[in-house]
Tab-separated table of C-alpha atoms in Angstrom:
chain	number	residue	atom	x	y	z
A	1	UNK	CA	27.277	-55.615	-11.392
A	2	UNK	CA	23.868	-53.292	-10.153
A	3	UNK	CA	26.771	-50.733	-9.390
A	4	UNK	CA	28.017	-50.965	-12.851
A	5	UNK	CA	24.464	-50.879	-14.442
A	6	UNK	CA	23.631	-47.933	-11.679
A	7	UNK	CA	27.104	-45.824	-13.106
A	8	UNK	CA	26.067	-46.868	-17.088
A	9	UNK	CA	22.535	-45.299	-16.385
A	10	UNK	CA	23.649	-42.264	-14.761
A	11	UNK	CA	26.488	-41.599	-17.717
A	12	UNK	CA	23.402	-42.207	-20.441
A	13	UNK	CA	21.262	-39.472	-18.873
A	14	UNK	CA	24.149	-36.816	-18.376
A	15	UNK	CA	24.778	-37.729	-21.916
A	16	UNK	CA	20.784	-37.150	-22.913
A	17	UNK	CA	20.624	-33.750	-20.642
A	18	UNK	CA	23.762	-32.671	-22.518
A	19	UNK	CA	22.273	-33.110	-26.076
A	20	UNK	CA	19.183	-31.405	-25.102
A	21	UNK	CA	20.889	-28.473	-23.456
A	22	UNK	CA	22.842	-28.605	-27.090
A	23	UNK	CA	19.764	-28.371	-28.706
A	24	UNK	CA	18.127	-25.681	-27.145
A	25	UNK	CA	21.650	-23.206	-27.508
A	26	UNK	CA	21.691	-24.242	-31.335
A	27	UNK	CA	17.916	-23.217	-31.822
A	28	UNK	CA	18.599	-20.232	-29.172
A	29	UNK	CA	21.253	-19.253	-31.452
A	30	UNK	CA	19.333	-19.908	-35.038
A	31	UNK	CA	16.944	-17.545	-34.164
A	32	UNK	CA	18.899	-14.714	-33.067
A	33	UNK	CA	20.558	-14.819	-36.025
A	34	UNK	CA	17.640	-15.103	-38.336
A	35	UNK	CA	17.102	-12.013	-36.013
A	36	UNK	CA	19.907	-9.900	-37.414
A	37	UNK	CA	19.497	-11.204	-39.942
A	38	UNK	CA	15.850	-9.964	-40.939
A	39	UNK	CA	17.042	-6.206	-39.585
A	40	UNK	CA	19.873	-6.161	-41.994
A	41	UNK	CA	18.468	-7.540	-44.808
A	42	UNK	CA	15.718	-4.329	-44.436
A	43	UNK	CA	12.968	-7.052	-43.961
A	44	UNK	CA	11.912	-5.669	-40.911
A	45	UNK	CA	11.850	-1.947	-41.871
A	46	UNK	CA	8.230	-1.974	-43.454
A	47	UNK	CA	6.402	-1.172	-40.675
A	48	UNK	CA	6.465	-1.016	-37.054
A	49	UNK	CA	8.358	-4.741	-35.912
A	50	UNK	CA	9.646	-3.697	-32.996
A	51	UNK	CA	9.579	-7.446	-31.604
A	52	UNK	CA	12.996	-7.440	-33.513
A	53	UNK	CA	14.509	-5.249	-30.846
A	54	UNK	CA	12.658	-7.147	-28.019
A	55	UNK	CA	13.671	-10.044	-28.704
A	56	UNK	CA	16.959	-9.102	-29.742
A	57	UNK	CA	17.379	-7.659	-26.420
A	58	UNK	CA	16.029	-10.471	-24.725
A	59	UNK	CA	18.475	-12.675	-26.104
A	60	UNK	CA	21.119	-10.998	-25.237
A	61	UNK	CA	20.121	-11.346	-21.428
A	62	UNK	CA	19.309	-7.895	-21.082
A	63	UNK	CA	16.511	-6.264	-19.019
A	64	UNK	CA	13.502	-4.401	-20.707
A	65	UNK	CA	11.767	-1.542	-19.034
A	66	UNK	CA	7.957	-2.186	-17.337
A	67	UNK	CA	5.917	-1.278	-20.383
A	68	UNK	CA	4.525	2.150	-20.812
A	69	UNK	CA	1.173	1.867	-21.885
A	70	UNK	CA	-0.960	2.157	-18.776
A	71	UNK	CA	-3.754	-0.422	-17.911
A	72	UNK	CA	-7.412	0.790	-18.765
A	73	UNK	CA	-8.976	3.005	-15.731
A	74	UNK	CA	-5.432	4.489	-14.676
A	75	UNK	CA	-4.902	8.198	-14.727
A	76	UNK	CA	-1.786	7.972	-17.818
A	77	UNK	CA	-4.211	6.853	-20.193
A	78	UNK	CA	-5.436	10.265	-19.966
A	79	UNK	CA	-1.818	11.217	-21.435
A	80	UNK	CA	-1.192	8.280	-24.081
A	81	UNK	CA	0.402	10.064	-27.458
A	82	UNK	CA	-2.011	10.183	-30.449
A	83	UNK	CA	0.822	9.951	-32.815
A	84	UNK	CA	4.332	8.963	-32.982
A	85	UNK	CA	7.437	9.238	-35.197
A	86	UNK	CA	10.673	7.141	-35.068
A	87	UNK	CA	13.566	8.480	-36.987
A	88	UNK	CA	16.494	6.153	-37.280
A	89	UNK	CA	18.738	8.832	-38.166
A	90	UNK	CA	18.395	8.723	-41.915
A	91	UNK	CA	14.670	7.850	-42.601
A	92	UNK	CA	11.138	8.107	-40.396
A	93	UNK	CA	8.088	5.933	-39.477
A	94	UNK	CA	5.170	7.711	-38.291
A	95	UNK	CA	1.690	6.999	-37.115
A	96	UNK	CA	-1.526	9.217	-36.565
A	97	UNK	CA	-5.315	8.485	-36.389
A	98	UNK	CA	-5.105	4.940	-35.657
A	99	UNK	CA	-4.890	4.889	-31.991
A	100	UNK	CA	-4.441	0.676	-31.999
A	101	UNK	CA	-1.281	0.737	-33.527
A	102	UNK	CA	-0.114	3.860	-32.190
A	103	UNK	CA	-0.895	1.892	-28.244
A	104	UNK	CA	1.130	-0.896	-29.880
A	105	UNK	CA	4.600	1.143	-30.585
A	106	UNK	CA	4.555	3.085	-27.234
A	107	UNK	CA	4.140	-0.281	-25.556
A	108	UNK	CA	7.681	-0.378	-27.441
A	109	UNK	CA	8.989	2.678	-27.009
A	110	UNK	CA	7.318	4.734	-24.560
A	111	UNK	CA	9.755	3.215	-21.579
A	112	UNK	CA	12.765	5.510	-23.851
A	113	UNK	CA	10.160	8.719	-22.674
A	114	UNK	CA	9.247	7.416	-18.913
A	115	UNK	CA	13.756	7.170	-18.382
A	116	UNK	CA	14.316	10.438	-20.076
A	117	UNK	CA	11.775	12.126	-17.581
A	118	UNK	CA	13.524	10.218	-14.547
A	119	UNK	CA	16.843	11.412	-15.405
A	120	UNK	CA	16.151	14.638	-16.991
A	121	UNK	CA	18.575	17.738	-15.653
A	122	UNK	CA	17.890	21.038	-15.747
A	123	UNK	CA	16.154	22.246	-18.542
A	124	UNK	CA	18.165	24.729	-20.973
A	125	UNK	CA	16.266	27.203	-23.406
A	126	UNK	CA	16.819	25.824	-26.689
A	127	UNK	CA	16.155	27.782	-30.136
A	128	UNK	CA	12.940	26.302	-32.542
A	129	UNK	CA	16.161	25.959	-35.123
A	130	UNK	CA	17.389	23.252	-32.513
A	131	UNK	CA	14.010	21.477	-31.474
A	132	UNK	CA	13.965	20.804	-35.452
A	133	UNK	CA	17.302	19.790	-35.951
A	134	UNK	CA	16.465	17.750	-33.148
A	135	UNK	CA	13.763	16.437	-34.934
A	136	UNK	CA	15.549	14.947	-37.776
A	137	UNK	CA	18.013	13.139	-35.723
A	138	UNK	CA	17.653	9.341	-34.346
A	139	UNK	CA	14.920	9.172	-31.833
A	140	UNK	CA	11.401	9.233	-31.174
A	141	UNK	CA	8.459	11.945	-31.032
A	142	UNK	CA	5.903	11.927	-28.567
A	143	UNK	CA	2.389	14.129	-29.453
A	144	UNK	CA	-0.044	13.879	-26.286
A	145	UNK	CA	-2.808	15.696	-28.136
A	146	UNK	CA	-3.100	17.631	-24.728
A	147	UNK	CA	-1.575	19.931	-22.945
A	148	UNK	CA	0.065	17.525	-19.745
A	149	UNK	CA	1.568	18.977	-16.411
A	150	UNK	CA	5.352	17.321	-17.002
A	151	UNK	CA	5.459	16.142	-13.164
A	152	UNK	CA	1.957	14.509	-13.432
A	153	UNK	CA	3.159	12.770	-16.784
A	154	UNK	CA	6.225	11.621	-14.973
A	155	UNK	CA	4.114	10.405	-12.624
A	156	UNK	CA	2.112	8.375	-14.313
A	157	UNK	CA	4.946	6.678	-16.107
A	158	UNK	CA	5.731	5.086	-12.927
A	159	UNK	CA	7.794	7.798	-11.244
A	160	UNK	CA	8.648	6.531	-7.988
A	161	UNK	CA	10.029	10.227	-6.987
A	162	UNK	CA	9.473	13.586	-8.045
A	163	UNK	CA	11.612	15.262	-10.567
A	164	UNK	CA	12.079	19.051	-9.637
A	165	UNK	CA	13.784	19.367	-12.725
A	166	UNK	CA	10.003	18.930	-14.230
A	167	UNK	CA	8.304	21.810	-14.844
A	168	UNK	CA	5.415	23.615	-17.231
A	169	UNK	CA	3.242	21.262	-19.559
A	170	UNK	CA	4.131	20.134	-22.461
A	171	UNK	CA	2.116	18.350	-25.620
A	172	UNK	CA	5.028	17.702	-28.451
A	173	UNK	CA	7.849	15.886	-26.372
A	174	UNK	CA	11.043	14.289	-28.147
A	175	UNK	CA	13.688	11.939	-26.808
A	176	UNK	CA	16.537	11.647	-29.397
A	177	UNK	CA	20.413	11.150	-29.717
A	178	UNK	CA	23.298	13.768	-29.494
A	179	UNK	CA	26.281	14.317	-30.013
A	180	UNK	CA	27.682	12.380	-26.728
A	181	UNK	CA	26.779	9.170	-25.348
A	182	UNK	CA	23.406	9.778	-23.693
A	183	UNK	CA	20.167	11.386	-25.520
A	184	UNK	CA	18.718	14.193	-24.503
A	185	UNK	CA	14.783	14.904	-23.639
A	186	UNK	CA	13.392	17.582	-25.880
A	187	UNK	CA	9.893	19.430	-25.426
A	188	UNK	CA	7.542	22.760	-26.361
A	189	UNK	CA	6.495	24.093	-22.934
A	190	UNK	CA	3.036	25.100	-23.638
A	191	UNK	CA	3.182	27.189	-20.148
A	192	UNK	CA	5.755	30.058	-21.713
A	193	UNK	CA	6.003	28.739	-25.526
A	194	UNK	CA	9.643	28.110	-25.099
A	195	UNK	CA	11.417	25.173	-26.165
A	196	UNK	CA	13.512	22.629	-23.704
A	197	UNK	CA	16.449	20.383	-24.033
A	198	UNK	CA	17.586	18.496	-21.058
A	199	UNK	CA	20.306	15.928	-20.358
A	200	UNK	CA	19.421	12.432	-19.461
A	201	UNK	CA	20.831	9.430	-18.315
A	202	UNK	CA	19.206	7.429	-21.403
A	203	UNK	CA	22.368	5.797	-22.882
A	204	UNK	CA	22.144	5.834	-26.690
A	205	UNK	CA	24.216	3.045	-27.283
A	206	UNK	CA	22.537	0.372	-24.892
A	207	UNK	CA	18.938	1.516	-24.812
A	208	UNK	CA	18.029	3.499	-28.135
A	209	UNK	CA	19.812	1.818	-30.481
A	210	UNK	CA	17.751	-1.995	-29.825
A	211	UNK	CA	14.337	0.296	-29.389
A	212	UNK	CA	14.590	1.745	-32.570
A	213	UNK	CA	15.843	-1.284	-34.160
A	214	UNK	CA	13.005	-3.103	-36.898
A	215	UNK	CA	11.598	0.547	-37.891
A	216	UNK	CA	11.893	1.556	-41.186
A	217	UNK	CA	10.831	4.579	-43.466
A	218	UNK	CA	6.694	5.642	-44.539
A	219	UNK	CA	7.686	8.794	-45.766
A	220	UNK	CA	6.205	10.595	-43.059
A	221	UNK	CA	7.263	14.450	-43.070
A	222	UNK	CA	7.488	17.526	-41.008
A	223	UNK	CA	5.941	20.263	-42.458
A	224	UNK	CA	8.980	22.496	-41.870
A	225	UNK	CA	11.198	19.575	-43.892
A	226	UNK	CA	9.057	20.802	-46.932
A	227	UNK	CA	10.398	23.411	-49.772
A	228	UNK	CA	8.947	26.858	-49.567
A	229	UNK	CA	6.828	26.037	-53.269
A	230	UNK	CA	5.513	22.573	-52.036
A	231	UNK	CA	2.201	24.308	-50.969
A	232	UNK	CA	2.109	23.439	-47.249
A	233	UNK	CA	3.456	27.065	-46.510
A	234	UNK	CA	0.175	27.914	-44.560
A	235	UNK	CA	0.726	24.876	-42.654
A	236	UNK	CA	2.511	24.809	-38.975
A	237	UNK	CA	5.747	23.378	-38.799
A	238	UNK	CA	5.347	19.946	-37.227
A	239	UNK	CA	2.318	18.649	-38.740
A	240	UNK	CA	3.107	15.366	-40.092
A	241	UNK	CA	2.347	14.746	-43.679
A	242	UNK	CA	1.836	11.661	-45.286
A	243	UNK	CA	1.809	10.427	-48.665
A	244	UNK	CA	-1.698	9.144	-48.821
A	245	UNK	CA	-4.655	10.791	-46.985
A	246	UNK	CA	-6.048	9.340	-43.551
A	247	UNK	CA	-9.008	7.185	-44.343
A	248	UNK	CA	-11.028	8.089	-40.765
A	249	UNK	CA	-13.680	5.270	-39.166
A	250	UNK	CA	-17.481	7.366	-38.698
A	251	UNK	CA	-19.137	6.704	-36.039
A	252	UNK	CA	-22.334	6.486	-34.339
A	253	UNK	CA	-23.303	9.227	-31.810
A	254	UNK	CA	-25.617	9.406	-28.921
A	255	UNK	CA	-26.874	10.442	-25.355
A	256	UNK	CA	-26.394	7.211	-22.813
A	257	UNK	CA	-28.789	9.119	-20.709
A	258	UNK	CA	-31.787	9.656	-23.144
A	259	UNK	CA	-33.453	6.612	-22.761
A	260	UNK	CA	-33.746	7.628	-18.622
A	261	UNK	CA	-32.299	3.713	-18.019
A	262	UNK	CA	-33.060	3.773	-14.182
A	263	UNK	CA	-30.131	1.398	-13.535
A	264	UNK	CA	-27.617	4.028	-15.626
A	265	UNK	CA	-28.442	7.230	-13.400
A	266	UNK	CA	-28.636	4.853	-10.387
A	267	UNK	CA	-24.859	3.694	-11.493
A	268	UNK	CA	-23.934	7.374	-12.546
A	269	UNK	CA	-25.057	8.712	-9.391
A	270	UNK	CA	-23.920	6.151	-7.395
A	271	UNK	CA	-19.970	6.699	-8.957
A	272	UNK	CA	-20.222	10.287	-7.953
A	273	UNK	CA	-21.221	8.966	-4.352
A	274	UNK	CA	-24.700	10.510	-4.554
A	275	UNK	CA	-26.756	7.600	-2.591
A	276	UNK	CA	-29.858	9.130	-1.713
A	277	UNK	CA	-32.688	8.276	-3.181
A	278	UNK	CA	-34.364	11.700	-2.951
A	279	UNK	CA	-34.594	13.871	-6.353
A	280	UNK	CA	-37.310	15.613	-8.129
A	281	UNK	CA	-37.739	16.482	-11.817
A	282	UNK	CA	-36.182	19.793	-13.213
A	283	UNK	CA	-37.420	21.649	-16.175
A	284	UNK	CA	-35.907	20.383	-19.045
A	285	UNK	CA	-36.280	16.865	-18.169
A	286	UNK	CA	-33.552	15.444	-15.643
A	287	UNK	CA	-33.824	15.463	-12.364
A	288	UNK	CA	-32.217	17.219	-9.213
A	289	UNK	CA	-30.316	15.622	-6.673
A	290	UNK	CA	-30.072	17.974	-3.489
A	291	UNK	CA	-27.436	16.688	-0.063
A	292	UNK	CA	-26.734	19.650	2.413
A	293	UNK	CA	-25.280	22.470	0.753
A	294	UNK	CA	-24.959	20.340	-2.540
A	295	UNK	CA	-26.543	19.934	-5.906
A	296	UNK	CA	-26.257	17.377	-8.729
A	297	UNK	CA	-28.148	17.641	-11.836
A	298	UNK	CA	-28.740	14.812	-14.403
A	299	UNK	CA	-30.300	15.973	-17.292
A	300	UNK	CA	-31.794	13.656	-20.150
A	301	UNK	CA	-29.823	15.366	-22.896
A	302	UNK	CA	-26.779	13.656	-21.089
A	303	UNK	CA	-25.418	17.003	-18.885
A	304	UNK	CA	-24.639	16.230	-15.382
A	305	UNK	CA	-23.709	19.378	-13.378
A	306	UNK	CA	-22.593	19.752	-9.560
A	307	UNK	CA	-22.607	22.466	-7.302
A	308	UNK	CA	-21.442	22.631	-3.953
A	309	UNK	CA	-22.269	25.917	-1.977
A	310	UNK	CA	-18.843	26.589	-0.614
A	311	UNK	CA	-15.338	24.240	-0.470
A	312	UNK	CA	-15.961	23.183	2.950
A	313	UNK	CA	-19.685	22.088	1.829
A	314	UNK	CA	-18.163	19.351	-0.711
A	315	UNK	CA	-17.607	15.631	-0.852
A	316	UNK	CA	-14.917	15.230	-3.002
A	317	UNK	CA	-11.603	16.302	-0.987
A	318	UNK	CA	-8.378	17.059	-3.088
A	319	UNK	CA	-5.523	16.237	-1.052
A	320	UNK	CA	-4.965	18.046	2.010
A	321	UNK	CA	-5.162	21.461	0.567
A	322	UNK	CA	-1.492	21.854	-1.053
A	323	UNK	CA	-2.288	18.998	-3.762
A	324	UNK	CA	0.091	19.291	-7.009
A	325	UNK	CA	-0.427	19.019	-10.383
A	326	UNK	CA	-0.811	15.012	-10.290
A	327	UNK	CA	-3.359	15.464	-7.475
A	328	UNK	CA	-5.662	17.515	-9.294
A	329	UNK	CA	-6.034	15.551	-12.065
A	330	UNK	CA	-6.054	12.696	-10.665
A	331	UNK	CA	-8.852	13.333	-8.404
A	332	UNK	CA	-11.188	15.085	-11.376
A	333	UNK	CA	-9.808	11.461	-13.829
A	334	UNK	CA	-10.946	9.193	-11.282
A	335	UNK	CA	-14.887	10.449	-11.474
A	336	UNK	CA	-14.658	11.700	-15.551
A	337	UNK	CA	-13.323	7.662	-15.803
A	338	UNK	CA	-15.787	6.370	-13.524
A	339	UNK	CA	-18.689	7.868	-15.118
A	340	UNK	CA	-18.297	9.172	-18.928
A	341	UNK	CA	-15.119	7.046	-19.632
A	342	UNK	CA	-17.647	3.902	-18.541
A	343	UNK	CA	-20.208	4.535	-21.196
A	344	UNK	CA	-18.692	6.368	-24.225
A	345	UNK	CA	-18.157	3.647	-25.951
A	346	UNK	CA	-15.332	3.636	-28.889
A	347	UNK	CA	-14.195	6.878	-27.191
A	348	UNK	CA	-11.049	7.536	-25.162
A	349	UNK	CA	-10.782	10.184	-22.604
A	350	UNK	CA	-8.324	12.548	-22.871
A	351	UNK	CA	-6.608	15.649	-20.696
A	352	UNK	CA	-7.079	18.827	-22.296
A	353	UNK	CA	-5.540	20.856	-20.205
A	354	UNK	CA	-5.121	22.435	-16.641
A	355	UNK	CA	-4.850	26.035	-15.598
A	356	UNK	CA	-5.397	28.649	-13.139
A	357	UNK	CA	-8.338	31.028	-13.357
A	358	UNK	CA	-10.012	33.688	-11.363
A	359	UNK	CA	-12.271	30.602	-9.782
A	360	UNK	CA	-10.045	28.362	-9.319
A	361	UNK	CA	-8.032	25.593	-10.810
A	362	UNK	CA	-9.608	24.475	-13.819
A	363	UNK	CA	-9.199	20.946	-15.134
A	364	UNK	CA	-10.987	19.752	-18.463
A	365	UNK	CA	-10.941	16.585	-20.701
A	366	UNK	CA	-12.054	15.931	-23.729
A	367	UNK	CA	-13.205	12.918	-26.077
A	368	UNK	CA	-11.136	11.363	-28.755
A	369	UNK	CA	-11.709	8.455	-31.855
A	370	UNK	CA	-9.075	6.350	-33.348
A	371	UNK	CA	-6.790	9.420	-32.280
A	372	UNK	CA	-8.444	12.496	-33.429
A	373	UNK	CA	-9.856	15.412	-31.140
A	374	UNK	CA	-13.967	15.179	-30.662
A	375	UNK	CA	-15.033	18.722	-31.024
A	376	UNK	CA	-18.077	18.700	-28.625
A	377	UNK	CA	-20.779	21.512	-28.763
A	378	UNK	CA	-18.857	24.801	-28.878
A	379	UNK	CA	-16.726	24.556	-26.065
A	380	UNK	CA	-14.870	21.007	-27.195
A	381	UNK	CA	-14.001	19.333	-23.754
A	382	UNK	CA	-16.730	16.704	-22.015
A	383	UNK	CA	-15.162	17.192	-18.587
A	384	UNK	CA	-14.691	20.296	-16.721
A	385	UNK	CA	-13.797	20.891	-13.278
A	386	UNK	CA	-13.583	23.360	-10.554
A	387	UNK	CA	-10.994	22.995	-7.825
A	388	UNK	CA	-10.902	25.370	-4.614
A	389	UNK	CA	-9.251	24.558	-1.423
A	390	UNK	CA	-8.265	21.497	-2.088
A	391	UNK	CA	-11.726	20.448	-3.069
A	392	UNK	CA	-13.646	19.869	-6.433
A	393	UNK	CA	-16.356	22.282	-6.152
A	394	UNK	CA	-18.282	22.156	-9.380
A	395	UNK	CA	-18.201	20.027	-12.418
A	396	UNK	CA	-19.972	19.479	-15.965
A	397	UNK	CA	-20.091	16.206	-17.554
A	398	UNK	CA	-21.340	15.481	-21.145
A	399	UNK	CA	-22.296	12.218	-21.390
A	400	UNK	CA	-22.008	11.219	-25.170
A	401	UNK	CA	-21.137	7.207	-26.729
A	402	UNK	CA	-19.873	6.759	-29.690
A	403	UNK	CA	-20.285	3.051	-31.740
A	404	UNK	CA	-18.240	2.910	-35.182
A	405	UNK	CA	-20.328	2.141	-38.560
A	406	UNK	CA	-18.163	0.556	-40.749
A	407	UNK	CA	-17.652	2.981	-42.727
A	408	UNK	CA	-15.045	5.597	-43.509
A	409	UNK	CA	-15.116	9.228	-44.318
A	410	UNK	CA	-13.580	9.997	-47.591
A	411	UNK	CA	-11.104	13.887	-46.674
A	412	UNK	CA	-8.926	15.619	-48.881
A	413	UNK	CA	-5.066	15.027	-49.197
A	414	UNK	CA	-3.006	17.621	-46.581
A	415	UNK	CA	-2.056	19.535	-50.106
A	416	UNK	CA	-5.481	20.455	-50.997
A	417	UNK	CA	-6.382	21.207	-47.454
A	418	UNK	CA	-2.987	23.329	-47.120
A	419	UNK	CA	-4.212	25.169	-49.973
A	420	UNK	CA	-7.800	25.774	-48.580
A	421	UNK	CA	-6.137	27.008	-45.440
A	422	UNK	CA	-4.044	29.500	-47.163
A	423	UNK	CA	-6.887	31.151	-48.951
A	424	UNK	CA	-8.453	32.050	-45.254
A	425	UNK	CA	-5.032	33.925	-45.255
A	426	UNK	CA	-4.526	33.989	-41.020
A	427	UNK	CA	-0.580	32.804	-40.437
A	428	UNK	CA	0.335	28.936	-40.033
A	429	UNK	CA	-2.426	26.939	-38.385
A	430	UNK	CA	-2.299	23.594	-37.136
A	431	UNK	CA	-4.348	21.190	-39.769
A	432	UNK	CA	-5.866	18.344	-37.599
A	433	UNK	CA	-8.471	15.845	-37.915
A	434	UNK	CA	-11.625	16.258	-35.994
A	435	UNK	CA	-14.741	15.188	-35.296
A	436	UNK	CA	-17.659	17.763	-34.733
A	437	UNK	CA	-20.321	16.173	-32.705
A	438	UNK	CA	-23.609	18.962	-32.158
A	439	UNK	CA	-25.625	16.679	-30.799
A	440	UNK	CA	-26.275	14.579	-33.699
A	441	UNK	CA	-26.487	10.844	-34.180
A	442	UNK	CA	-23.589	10.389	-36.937
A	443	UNK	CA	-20.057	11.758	-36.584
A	444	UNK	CA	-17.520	11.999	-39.099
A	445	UNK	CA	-13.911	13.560	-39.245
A	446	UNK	CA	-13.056	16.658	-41.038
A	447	UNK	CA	-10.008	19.494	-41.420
A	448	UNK	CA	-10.066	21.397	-39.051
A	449	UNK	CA	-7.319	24.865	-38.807
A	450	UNK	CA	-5.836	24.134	-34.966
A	451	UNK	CA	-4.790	27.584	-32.918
């Protein structure tokens, strides 16, 4: 009789484990299909959704790439795009100056750009008539806002193994369909001015097609896309139009170092690995910080300037000597980070660009808000530095923070400041936002004509 009851129990709870497992598959399956069902119905094509895709994928058991955004303090947020476009083939969603929601899509779709530049071939010379043809087919446009080494970016996107196919830097970077199975990886090389296609392993079918799925149309435009007589004529090809204007934040503006917080320049100088406690005042008002055959200068209107006498005399080695690209700038991010990126507030660092000069190897970044360029002083960039040997030699740091109001700065539709530009009458010019800061204690964005 127990061994009856014993059997009976055992039969009642394969019979309760069975329902449940029931269950689950039927609610598994109701929401995939309220899923598809949202994407086909166009529900889902008002705005950036792409947890339609994700899930979508995720449902059908297959594996999503690491996300692309990297974490806070890492060298690739140096390289994040300031705006993005996704075209689906027949309409596009774009998104400029608002850096929160432009993070939020390339957590989405940014792992279609880091497998494009692992299994990118050689690059072939395309014609601008194909990088915009290219434009208006399925895929998705990348705009880094600087001009990035293409093995360093690589890099950063979790690389495990340089691509030699990787060469030049590139800003405007495009991976979008063809006409075979895999996409292709387009880009402008800022090095020659050229334009790139290259073949990738990125199959359309299984990877682009779920990423681009849940993104519909804003009526975001190319420039180029535009009639000769629609007044945007003065206008460079790929600036994105819109049909309302940007509505930019303001912001609040100041010198962290002003105040002459003893704990600040202890922290700044102690991030630079200046720990002596030996300085004197400078004219000016800062002070001097002198080690060996080294000098550091903090200076109360927020400059901080180093000087070492010679390669051999500095403390900040680059490599041993033959350091690429990814080296470089990763050795002049991780004290810009440490020091400006730790007090500027709303600000995000960015890399400007890299290049060989007469004195060196020349590395500079610059400041940007909700997405938009911060023109600084005269020269623009808050970060430039000096590499020689395989050391950083010299560096200038301009320590501004930035705090937003609450307000917003009213600007003129892209028409009226297409028009404006026209009247100056010098050849297609970039129109960007951009925020002028001289010093002041208020910042707002403006139109600005781009080279």
């Amino acid at each position: 009789m127990d061994m009856l009851k014993r059997v009976r129990r055992r039969r009642r709870r394969v019979l309760e484990s069975c329902k449940t497992l029931l269950i689950v598959l039927l609610a598994v399956s109701a929401v995939y299909l309220a899923a598809r069902a949202l994407v086909y119905s166009g529900l889902a094509d008002t705005g950036p959704s792409g947890w339609v895709g994700t899930l979508l994928s995720l449902l059908r058991g297959e594996a999503q790439p690491p996300a692309a955004t990297p974490e806070n303090g890492q060298p690739g947020m140096a390289a994040q795009p300031v705006r993005i476009a996704i075209h689906s083939g027949t309409e596009r969603f774009a998104v400029q100056y608002d850096q929160g929601q432009v993070d939020g899509i390339y957590t989405s779709v940014g792992g279609l750009l880091g497998e494009a530049l692992a299994s990118a071939k050689t690059p072939r010379p395309i014609t601008e008539e194909e990088w915009r043809l290219a434009l208006q087919r399925s895929g998705v446009y990348f705009d880094l806002l600087g001009q990035v080494p293409l093995d360093a970016l690589y890099a950063w996107m979790g690389g495990d193994a340089a691509n030699p196919e990787l060469t030049g830097t590139a800003r405007r970077l495009l991976v979008a369909s063809t006409a075979g199975a895999n996409a292709a990886l387009y880009y402008h090389n800022e090095t020659d001015g050229l334009y790139y296609a290259c073949e990738t392993s990125v199959d359309y079918a299984q990877r682009m097609e779920d990423v681009l799925t849940g993104y519909g149309g804003n009526s975001a435009t190319f420039a180029f896309e535009f009639s000769a007589d629609a007044g945007y004529g003065a206008l460079d090809p790929y600036v994105l139009i819109f049909s309302s204007a940007p509505n930019p934040r303001s912001y609040r503006s100041a010198s962290p170092l002003s105040a002459g917080d003893e704990s600040t320049l202890t922290a700044i100088r102690s991030a630079l690995s200046f720990r002596s406690n030996s300085s004197y005042p400078i004219q000016g008002g800062g002070i001097m910080v002198r080690e060996d055959r080294e000098t550091l200068q903090i200076m109360e209107n927020g400059d901080v300037i180093y000087h070492a006498s010679e390669p051999a005399a500095s403390r900040y080695a680059v490599g041993d000597g033959s350091a690429g690209n990814t080296d470089v700038i990763e050795a002049a991010w991780r004290l810009a980070d440490a020091t400006l990126g730790s007090l500027c507030g709303s600000a995000r660092l960015y890399l400007m660009g890299m290049e060989e000069t007469q004195a060196g190897v020349e590395v500079r970044f610059g400041y940007s808000l909700d997405g938009a360029a911060v023109q600084l002083y005269e020269k623009g960039w808050c970060a430039r530095f000096l590499i020689r040997s395989g050391k950083i030699t010299d560096y200038t740091l301009h320590f501004r923070s930035y705090e937003e109001t609450g307000e917003h700065t009213l600007v003129l539709r892209e028409r009226q400041a297409a028009a404006a530009l026209a009247a100056l009458g010098s050849g297609r010019r970039e129109l960007v936002l951009c925020y002028a800061d001289g010093g002041g204690d208020t910042v707002e964005a403006g139109w600005i004509a781009g080279a």
